Coordinates of C-alpha atoms and ligand atoms in Angstrom, one line a residue:
X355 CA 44.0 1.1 1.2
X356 CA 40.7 3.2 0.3
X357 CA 39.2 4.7 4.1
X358 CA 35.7 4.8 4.8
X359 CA 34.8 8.0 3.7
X360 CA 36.4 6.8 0.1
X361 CA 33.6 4.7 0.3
X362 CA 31.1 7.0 0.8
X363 CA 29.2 7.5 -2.5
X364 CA 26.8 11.0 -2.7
X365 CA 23.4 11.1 -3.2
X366 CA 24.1 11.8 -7.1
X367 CA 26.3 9.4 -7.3
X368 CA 24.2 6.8 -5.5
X369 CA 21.0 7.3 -7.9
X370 CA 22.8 7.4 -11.0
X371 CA 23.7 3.4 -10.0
X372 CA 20.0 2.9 -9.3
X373 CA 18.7 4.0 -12.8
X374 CA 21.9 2.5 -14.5
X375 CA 21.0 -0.7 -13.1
X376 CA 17.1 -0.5 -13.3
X377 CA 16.5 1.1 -16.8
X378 CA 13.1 1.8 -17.9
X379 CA 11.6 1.0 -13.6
X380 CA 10.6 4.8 -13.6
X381 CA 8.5 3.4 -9.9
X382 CA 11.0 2.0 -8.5
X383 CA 14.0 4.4 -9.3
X384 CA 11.4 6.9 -8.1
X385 CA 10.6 5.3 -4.4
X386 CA 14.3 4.8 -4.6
X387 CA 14.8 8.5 -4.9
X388 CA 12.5 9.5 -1.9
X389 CA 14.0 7.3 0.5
X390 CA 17.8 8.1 -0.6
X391 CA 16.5 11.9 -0.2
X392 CA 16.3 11.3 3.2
X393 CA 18.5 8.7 4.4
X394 CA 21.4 10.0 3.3
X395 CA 21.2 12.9 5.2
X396 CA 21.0 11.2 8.2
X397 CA 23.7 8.6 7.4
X398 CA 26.2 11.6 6.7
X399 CA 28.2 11.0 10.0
X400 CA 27.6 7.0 10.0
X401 CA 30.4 5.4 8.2
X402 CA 29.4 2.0 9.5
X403 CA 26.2 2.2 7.2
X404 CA 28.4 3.5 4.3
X405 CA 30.5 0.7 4.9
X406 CA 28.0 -2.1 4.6
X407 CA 26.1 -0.8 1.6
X408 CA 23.2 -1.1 3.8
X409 CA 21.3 1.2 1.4
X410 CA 22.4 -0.3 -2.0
X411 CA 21.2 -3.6 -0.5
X412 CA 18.3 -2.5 0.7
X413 CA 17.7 -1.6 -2.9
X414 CA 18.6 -4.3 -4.7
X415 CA 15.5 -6.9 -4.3
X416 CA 16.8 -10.3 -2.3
X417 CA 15.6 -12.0 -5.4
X418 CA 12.6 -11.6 -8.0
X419 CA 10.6 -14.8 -8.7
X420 CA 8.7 -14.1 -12.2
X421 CA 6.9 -17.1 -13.6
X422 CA 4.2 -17.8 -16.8
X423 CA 0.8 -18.1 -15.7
X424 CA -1.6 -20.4 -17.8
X425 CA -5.5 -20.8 -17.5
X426 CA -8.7 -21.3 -19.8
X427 CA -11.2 -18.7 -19.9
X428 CA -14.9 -19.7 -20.3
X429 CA -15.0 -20.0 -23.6
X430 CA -12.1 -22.6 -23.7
X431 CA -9.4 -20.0 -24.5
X432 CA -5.7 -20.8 -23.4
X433 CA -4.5 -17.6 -21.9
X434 CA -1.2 -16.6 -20.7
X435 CA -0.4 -14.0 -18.5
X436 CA 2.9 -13.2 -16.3
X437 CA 3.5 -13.5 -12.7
X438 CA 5.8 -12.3 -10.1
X439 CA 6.4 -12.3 -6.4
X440 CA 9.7 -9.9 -5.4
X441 CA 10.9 -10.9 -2.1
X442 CA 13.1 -7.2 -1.1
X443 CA 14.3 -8.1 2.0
X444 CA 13.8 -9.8 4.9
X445 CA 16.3 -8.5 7.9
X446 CA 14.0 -8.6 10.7
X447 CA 10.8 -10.9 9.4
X448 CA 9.4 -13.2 6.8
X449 CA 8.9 -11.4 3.7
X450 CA 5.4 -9.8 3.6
X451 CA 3.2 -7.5 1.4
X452 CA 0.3 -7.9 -1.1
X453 CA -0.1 -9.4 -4.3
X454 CA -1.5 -7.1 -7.1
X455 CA -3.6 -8.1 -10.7
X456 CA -4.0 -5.6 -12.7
X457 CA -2.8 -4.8 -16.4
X458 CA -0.4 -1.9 -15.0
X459 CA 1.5 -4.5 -13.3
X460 CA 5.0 -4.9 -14.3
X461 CA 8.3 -5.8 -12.9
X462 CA 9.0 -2.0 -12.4
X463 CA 5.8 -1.6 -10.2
X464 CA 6.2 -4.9 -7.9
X465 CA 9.9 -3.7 -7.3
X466 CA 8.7 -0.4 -5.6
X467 CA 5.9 -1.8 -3.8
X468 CA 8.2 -4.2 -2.2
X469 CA 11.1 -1.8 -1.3
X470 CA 8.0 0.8 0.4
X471 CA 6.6 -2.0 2.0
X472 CA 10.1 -2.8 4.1
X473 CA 10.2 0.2 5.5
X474 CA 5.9 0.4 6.1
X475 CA 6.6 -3.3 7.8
X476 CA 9.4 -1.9 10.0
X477 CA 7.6 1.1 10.8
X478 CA 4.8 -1.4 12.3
X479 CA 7.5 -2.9 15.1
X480 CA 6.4 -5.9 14.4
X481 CA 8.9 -9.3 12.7
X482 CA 7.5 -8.4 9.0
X483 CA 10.3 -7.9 6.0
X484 CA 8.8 -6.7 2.5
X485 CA 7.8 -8.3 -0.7
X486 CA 5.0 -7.9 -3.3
X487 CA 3.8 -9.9 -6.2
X488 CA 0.9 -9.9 -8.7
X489 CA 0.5 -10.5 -12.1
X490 CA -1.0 -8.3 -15.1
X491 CA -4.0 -10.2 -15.1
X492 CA -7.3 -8.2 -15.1
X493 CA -9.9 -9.4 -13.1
X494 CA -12.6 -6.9 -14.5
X495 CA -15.2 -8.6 -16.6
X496 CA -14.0 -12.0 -15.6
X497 CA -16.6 -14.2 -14.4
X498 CA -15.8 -16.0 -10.9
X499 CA -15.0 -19.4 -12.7
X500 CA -12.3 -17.6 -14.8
X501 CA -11.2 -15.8 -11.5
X502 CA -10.9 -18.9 -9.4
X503 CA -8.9 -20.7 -12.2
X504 CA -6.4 -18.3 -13.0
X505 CA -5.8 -18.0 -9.0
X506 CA -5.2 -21.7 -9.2
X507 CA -2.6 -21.7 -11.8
X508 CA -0.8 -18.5 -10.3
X509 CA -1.0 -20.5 -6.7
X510 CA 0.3 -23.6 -8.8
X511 CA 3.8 -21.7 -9.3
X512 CA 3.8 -19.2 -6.3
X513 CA 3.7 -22.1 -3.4
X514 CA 6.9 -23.1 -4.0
X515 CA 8.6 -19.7 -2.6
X516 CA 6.1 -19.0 0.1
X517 CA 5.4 -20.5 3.4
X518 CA 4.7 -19.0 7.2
X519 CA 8.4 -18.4 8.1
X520 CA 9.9 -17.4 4.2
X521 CA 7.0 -15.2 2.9
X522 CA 3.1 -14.3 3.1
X523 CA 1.3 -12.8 0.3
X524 CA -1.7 -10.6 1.0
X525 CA -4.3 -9.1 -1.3
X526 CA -3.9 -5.5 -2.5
X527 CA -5.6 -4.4 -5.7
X528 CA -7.5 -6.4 -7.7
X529 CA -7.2 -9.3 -4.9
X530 CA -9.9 -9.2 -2.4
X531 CA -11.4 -11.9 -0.4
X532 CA -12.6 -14.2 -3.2
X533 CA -9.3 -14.3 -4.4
X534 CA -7.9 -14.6 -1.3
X535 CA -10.2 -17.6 -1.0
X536 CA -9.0 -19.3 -4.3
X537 CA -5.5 -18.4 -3.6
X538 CA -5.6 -20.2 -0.2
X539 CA -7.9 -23.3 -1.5
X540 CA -4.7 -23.6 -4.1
X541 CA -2.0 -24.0 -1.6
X542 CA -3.8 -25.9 0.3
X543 CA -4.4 -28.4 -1.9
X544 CA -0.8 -28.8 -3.3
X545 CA 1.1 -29.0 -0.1
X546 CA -1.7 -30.7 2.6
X547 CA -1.1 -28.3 4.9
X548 CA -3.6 -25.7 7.2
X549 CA -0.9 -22.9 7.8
X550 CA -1.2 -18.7 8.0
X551 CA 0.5 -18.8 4.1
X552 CA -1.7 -15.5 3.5
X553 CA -3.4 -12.8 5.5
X554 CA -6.4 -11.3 4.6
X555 CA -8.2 -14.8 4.8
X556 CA -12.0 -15.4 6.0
X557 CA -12.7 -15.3 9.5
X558 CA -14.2 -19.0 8.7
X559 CA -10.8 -20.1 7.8
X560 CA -8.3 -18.3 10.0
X561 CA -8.5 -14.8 9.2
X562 CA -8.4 -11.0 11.0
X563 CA -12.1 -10.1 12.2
X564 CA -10.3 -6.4 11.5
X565 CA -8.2 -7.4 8.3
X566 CA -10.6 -5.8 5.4
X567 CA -11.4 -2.2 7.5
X568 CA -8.0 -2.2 9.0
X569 CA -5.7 0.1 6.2
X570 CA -8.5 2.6 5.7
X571 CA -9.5 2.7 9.5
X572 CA -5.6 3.3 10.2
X573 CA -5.4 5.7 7.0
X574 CA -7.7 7.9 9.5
X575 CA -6.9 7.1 12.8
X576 CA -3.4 8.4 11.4
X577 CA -4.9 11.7 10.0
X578 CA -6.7 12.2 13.5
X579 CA -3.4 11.7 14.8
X580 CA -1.9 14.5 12.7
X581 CA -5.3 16.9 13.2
X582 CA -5.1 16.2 17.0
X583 CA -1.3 17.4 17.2
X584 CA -2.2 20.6 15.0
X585 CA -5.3 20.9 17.3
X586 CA -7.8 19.8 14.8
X587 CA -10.4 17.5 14.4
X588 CA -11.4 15.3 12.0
X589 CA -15.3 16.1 12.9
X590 CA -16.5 18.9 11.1
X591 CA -14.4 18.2 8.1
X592 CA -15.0 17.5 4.2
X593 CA -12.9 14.9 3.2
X594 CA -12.1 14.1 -1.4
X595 CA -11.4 10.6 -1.3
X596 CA -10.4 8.6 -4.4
X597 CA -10.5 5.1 -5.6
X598 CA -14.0 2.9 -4.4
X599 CA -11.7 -0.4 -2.9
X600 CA -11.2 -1.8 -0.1
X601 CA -9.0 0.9 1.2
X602 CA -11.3 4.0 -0.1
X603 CA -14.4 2.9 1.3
X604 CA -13.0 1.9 4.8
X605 CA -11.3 5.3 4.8
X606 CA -15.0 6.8 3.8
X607 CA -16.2 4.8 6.5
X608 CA -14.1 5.5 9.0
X609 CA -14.4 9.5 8.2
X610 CA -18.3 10.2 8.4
X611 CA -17.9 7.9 11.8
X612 CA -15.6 10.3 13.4
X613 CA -17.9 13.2 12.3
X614 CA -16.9 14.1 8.9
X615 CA -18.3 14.3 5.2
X616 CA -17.2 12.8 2.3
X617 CA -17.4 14.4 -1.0
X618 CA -16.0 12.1 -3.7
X619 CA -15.2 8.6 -4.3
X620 CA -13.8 7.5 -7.9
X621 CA -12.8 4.5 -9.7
X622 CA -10.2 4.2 -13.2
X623 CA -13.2 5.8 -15.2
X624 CA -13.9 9.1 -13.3
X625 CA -15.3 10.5 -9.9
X626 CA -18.5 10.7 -8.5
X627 CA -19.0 14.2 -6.4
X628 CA -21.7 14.2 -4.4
X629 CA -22.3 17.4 -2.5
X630 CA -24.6 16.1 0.2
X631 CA -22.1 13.5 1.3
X632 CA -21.3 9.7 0.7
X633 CA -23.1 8.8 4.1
X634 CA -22.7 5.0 5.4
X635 CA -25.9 3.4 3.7
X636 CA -24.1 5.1 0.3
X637 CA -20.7 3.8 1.4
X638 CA -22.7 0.1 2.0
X639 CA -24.4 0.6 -1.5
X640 CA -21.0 1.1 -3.3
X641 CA -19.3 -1.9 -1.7
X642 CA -22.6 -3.9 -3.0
X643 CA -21.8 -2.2 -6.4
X644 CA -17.8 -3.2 -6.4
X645 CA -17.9 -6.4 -4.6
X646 CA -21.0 -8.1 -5.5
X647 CA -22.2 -6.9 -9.1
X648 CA -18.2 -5.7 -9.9
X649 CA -20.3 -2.4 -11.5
X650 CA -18.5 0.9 -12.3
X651 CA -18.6 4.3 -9.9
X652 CA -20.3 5.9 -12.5
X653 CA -23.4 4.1 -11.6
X654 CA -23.9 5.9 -8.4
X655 CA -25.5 9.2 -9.6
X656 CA -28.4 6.4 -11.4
X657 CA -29.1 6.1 -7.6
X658 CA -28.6 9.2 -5.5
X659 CA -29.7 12.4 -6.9
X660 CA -27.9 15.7 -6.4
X661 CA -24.6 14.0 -7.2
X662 CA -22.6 14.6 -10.3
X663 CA -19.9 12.2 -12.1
X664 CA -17.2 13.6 -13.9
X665 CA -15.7 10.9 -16.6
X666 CA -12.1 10.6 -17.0
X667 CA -11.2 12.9 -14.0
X668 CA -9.5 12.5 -10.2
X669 CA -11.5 14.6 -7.9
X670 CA -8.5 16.9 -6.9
X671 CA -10.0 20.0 -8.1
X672 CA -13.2 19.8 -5.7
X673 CA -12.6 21.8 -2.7
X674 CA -12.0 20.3 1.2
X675 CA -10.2 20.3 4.5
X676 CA -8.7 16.9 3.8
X677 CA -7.8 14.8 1.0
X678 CA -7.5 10.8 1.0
X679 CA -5.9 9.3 -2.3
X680 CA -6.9 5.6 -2.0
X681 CA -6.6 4.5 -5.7
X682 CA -3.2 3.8 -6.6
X683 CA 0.2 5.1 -7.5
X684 CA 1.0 8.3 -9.3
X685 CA -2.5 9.8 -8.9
X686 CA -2.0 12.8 -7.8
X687 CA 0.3 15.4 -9.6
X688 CA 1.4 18.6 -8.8
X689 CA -1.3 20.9 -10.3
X690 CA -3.5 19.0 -8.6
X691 CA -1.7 19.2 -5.2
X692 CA -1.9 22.8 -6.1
X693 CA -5.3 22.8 -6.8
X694 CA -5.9 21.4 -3.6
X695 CA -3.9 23.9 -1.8
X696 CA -5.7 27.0 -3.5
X697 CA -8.9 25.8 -2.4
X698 CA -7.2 25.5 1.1
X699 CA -6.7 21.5 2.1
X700 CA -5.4 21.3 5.8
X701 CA -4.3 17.7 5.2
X702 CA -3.0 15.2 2.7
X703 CA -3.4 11.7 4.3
X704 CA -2.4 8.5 1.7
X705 CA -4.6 4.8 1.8
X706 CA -2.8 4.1 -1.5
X707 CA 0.9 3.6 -2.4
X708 CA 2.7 6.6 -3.4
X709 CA -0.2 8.1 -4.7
X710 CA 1.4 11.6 -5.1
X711 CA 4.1 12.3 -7.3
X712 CA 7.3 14.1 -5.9
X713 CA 6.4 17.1 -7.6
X714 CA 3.0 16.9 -5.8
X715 CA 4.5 16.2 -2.6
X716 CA 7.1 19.3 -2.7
X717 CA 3.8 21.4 -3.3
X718 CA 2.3 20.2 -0.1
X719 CA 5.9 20.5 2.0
X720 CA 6.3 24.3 0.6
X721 CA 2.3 24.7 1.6
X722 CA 3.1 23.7 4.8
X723 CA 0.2 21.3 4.7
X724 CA 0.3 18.2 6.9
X725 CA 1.6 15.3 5.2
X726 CA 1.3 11.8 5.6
X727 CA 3.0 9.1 2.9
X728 CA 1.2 6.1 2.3
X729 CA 4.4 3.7 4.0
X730 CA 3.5 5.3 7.0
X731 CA -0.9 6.2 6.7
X732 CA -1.7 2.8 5.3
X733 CA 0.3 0.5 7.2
X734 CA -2.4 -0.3 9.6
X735 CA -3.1 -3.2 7.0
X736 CA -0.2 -5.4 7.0
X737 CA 0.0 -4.2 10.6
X738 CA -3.3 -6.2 11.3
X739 CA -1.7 -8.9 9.0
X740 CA 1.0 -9.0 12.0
X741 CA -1.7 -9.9 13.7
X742 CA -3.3 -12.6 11.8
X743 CA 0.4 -14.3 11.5
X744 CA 0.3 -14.2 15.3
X745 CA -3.3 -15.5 15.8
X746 CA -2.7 -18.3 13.3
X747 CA 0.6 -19.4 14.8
X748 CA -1.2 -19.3 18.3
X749 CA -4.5 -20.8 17.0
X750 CA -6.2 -18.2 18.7
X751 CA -9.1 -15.5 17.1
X752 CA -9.2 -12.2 18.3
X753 CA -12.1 -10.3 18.3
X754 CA -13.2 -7.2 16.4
X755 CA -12.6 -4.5 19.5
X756 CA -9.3 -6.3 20.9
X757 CA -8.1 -5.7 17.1
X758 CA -9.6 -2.3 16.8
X759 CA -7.8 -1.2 19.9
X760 CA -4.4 -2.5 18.8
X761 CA -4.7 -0.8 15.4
X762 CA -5.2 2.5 17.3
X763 CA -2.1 1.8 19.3
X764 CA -0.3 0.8 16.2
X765 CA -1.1 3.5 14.3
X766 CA -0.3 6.3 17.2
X767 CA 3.2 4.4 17.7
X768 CA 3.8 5.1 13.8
X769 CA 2.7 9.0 14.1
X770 CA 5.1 9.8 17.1
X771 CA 7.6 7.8 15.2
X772 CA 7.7 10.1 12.1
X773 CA 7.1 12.8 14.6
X774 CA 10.1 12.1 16.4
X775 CA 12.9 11.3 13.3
X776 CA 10.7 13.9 11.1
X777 CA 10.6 16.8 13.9
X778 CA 11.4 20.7 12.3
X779 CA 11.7 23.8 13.1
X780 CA 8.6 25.7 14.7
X781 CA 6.9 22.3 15.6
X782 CA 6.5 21.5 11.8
X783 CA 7.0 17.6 11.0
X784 CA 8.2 15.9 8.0
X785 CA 6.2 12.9 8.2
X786 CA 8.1 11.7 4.9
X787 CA 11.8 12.3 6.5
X788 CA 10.3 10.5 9.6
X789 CA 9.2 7.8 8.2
X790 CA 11.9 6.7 5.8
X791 CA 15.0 7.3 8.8
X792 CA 12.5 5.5 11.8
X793 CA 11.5 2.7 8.8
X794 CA 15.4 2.6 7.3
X795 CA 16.9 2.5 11.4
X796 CA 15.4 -0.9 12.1
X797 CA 16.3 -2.3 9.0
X798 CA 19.5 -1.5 8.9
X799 CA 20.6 -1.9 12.3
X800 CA 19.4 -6.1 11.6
X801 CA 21.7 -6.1 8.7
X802 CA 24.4 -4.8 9.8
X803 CA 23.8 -7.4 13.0
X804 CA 24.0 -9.9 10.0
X805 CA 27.5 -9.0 8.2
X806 CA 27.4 -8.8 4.6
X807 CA 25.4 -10.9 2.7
Ligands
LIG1114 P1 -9.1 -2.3 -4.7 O1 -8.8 -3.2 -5.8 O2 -10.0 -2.8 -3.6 O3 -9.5 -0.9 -5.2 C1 -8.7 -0.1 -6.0 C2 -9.4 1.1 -6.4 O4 -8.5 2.0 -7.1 C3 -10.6 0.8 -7.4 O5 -11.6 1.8 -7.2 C4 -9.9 1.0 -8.7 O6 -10.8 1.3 -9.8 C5 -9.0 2.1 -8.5 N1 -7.8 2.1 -9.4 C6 -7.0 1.0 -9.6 N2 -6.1 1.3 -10.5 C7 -6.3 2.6 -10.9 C8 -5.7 3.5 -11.8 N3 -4.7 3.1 -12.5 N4 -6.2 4.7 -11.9 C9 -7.3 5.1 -11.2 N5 -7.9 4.3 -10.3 C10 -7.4 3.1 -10.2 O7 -7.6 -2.0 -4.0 P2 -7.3 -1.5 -2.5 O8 -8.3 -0.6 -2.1 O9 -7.0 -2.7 -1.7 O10 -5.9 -0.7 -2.8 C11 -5.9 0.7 -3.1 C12 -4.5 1.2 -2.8 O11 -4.2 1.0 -1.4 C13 -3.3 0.6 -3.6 O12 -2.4 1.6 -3.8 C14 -2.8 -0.4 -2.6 O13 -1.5 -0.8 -2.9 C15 -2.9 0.3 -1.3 N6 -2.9 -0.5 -0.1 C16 -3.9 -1.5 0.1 C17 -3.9 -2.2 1.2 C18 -5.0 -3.2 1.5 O14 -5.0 -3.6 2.7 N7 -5.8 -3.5 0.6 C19 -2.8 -2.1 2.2 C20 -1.9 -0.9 2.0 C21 -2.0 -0.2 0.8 P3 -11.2 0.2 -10.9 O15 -12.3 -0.6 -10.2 O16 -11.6 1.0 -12.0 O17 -9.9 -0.6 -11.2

């Protein structure tokens, strides 16, 4: 009979399986890869984990919903798009995590976004497992109308797998409040029931007071953290931000409140640098432009003079103290991590999911620049989703400080977590290492409570 350690596949070994059985997921064999890098160091001298396949489970999504999503556009046009919701796994909590619409959206993409966010959810200490969904649909240019009925006729498929106690969607790109709104309207129509199915609601109808600011406010309430333990400060500081969402604004926010200045802020078109600084009345402005007349970034220099906008460029190259990627995955490759290093960044701190590449992130590590992975910066959102599950179950609202305090709280209890399974030599930290073990620990330790299934 085959011992233990007969079992025990190497890292090679291990990732060779993952892109044999995920051909052409280039995301999710990638997040794959960055966990593995660190959990099987630490799982060298635990056979019990070997044993149960915790990893390969972890891995290998709990199941993948896809469906065909039909709708008319305003010109009577039958359109078809596709549709997913990947539920990874759910050990210790309901599956949770965002739905996305945008064309890059693909099976590949939801499948990493769901395995980051069960180790993000565990991270948070709160009953959360991960999932994602989202279809290729692309919201830009659509007029509300269109909007609300294609969110009908996803809604029309999704209710089936989703409820308060199996799984609640959220909105992450391309799904803000209106289509939060639609999305909820849907399911409550089809099954007659009031009941937390999604976070990121209205305040009117059950929602977080905190839910909209709460990932970029956490983004930099996690970057003070990391400032404060290398004796910095976040006041005095230039801060490159990308993407103009939810997440990149709130992060904007968030930084000239604390006392710094933002330079940049940049859609899928370009970046807008604006030397001065992106003050609040700016920030307000560009939410107007995104949210209300859905207008482009290149817009803002029409308005502010001074600034400059760069078409078809990420704003890596313009120099600063800290850098925020808020956009989305991929975003940030390694010349550019070096660019920012030349021109002497202090700190990488990620809104967005996996915004920087491995090559860019090895740059950073070698640079000795401070660190911080989105599954760890930005989980102060489905953290205050926690909280909306809880207020909704209780029937309860919480108000705007109470919420703002706990997110602080939170987002300090995720720091010293990657501090303490990331910890160095000479004081350094590996926030990445810290927060794959601390997020894969909780995780596991459920499963293997479970047996094998
Ligand atoms: P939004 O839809 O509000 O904003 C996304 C921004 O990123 C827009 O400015 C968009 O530009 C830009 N963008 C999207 N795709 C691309 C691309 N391929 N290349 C360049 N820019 C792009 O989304 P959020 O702010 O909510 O999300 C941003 C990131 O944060 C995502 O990675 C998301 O997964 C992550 N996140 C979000 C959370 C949340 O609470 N919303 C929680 C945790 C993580 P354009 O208008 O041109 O499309």
């Amino acid at each position: 009979m085959a011992s233990v350690y007969d079992r025990q596949v190497d890292f090679d070994t291990f990732m060779e399986g993952v892109e044999k059985r995920n051909p052409g997921q280039d995301e999710f064999v990638q997040a794959v890869r960055e966990v593995a890098a660190d959990v099987f160091p630490f799982i060298e001298d635990k056979p019990e984990y070997h044993e149960a396949q915790i990893l390969r489970r972890i891995a290998e999504p709990d199941r993948i919903v896809s469906f065909r999503v039909c709708w008319e556009d305003d010109d009577n046009n039958v359109r078809v798009e596709r549709g997913w919701r990947v539920q990874n796994n759910n050990a210790i909590g309901p599956y949770k995590g965002g739905i996305r619409f945008h064309p890059t959206v693909n099976e590949s993409v939801l499948k990493f976004l769901a395995f980051e966010q069960t180790f993000k959810n565990s991270l948070t200490g709160l009953p959360m497992g991960g999932g994602k969904g989202g279809s290729n649909f692309n919201p830009r240019g659509k007029s509300d109308n269109e909007v609300m009925r294609f969110c009908q006729s996803f809604m029309t498929e999704l209710y089936r797998h989703i409820g308060p106690h199996t799984d609640v969607p959220a909105g992450d790109i391309g799904v803000g409040s209106r289509e939060i709104g639609y999305l909820f309207g849907q399911y409550k129509r089809l099954t007659g029931r009031w009941e937390g199915v999604l976070t990121g609601k209205g305040c009117e109808y059950g929602g977080s007071a905190m839910r909209p600011e709460a990932t970029g406010y956490g983004a930099v309430y996690f970057l003070r953290n990391m400032l404060t333990r290398s004796e910095h400060d976040v006041e005095g500081k230039t801060a490159v931000i990308s993407g103009a969402g939810n997440v990149a604004t709130h992060a904007a926010k968030k930084i000239n409140a604390l006392g710094g200045k933002v330079l940049t802020l940049s859609d899928s078109d370009g970046f807008v640098h604006d030397p001065d600084g992106i003050d609040q009345d700016k920030i307000a402005w560009v939410r107007e432009l995104k949210n209300e007349r859905r207008g482009r970034i290149s817009e803002y220099v029409e308005e502010f003079t001074g600034a400059t906008y760069h078409e078809g460029k990420r704003p890596w190259h313009v120099e600063c103290d800290v850098a925020m990627p808020c956009a989305t995955q991929n975003e940030l490759e390694a010349d550019e991590a070096r660019a920012l290093v030349d021109n002497g960044v202090m700190a990488v701190c990620e809104g967005a999911n996996m915004p920087t590449t491995k090559n860019g992130v090895d740059v950073f590590h070698e640079a000795d620049v401070l660190y911080a992975p989105g599954k760890a910066a930005n989980a102060g959102g489905v953290a205050v989703s926690g909280l909306e599950m809880s207020q909704n179950a209780e029937r309860v609202s919480w108000n705007r400080e109470k919420l703002d305090d706990m997110l602080l709280d939170l987002m300090s209890d995720i720091h010293d977590k990657c501090v303490d399974r990331g910890a160095g030599s000479r004081g350094r930290v590996n926030y990445v290492k810290g927060a794959n073990i601390a997020g894969f620990e909780r995780v596991a330790g459920a499963m293997l409570a479970f047996g094998v299934m």
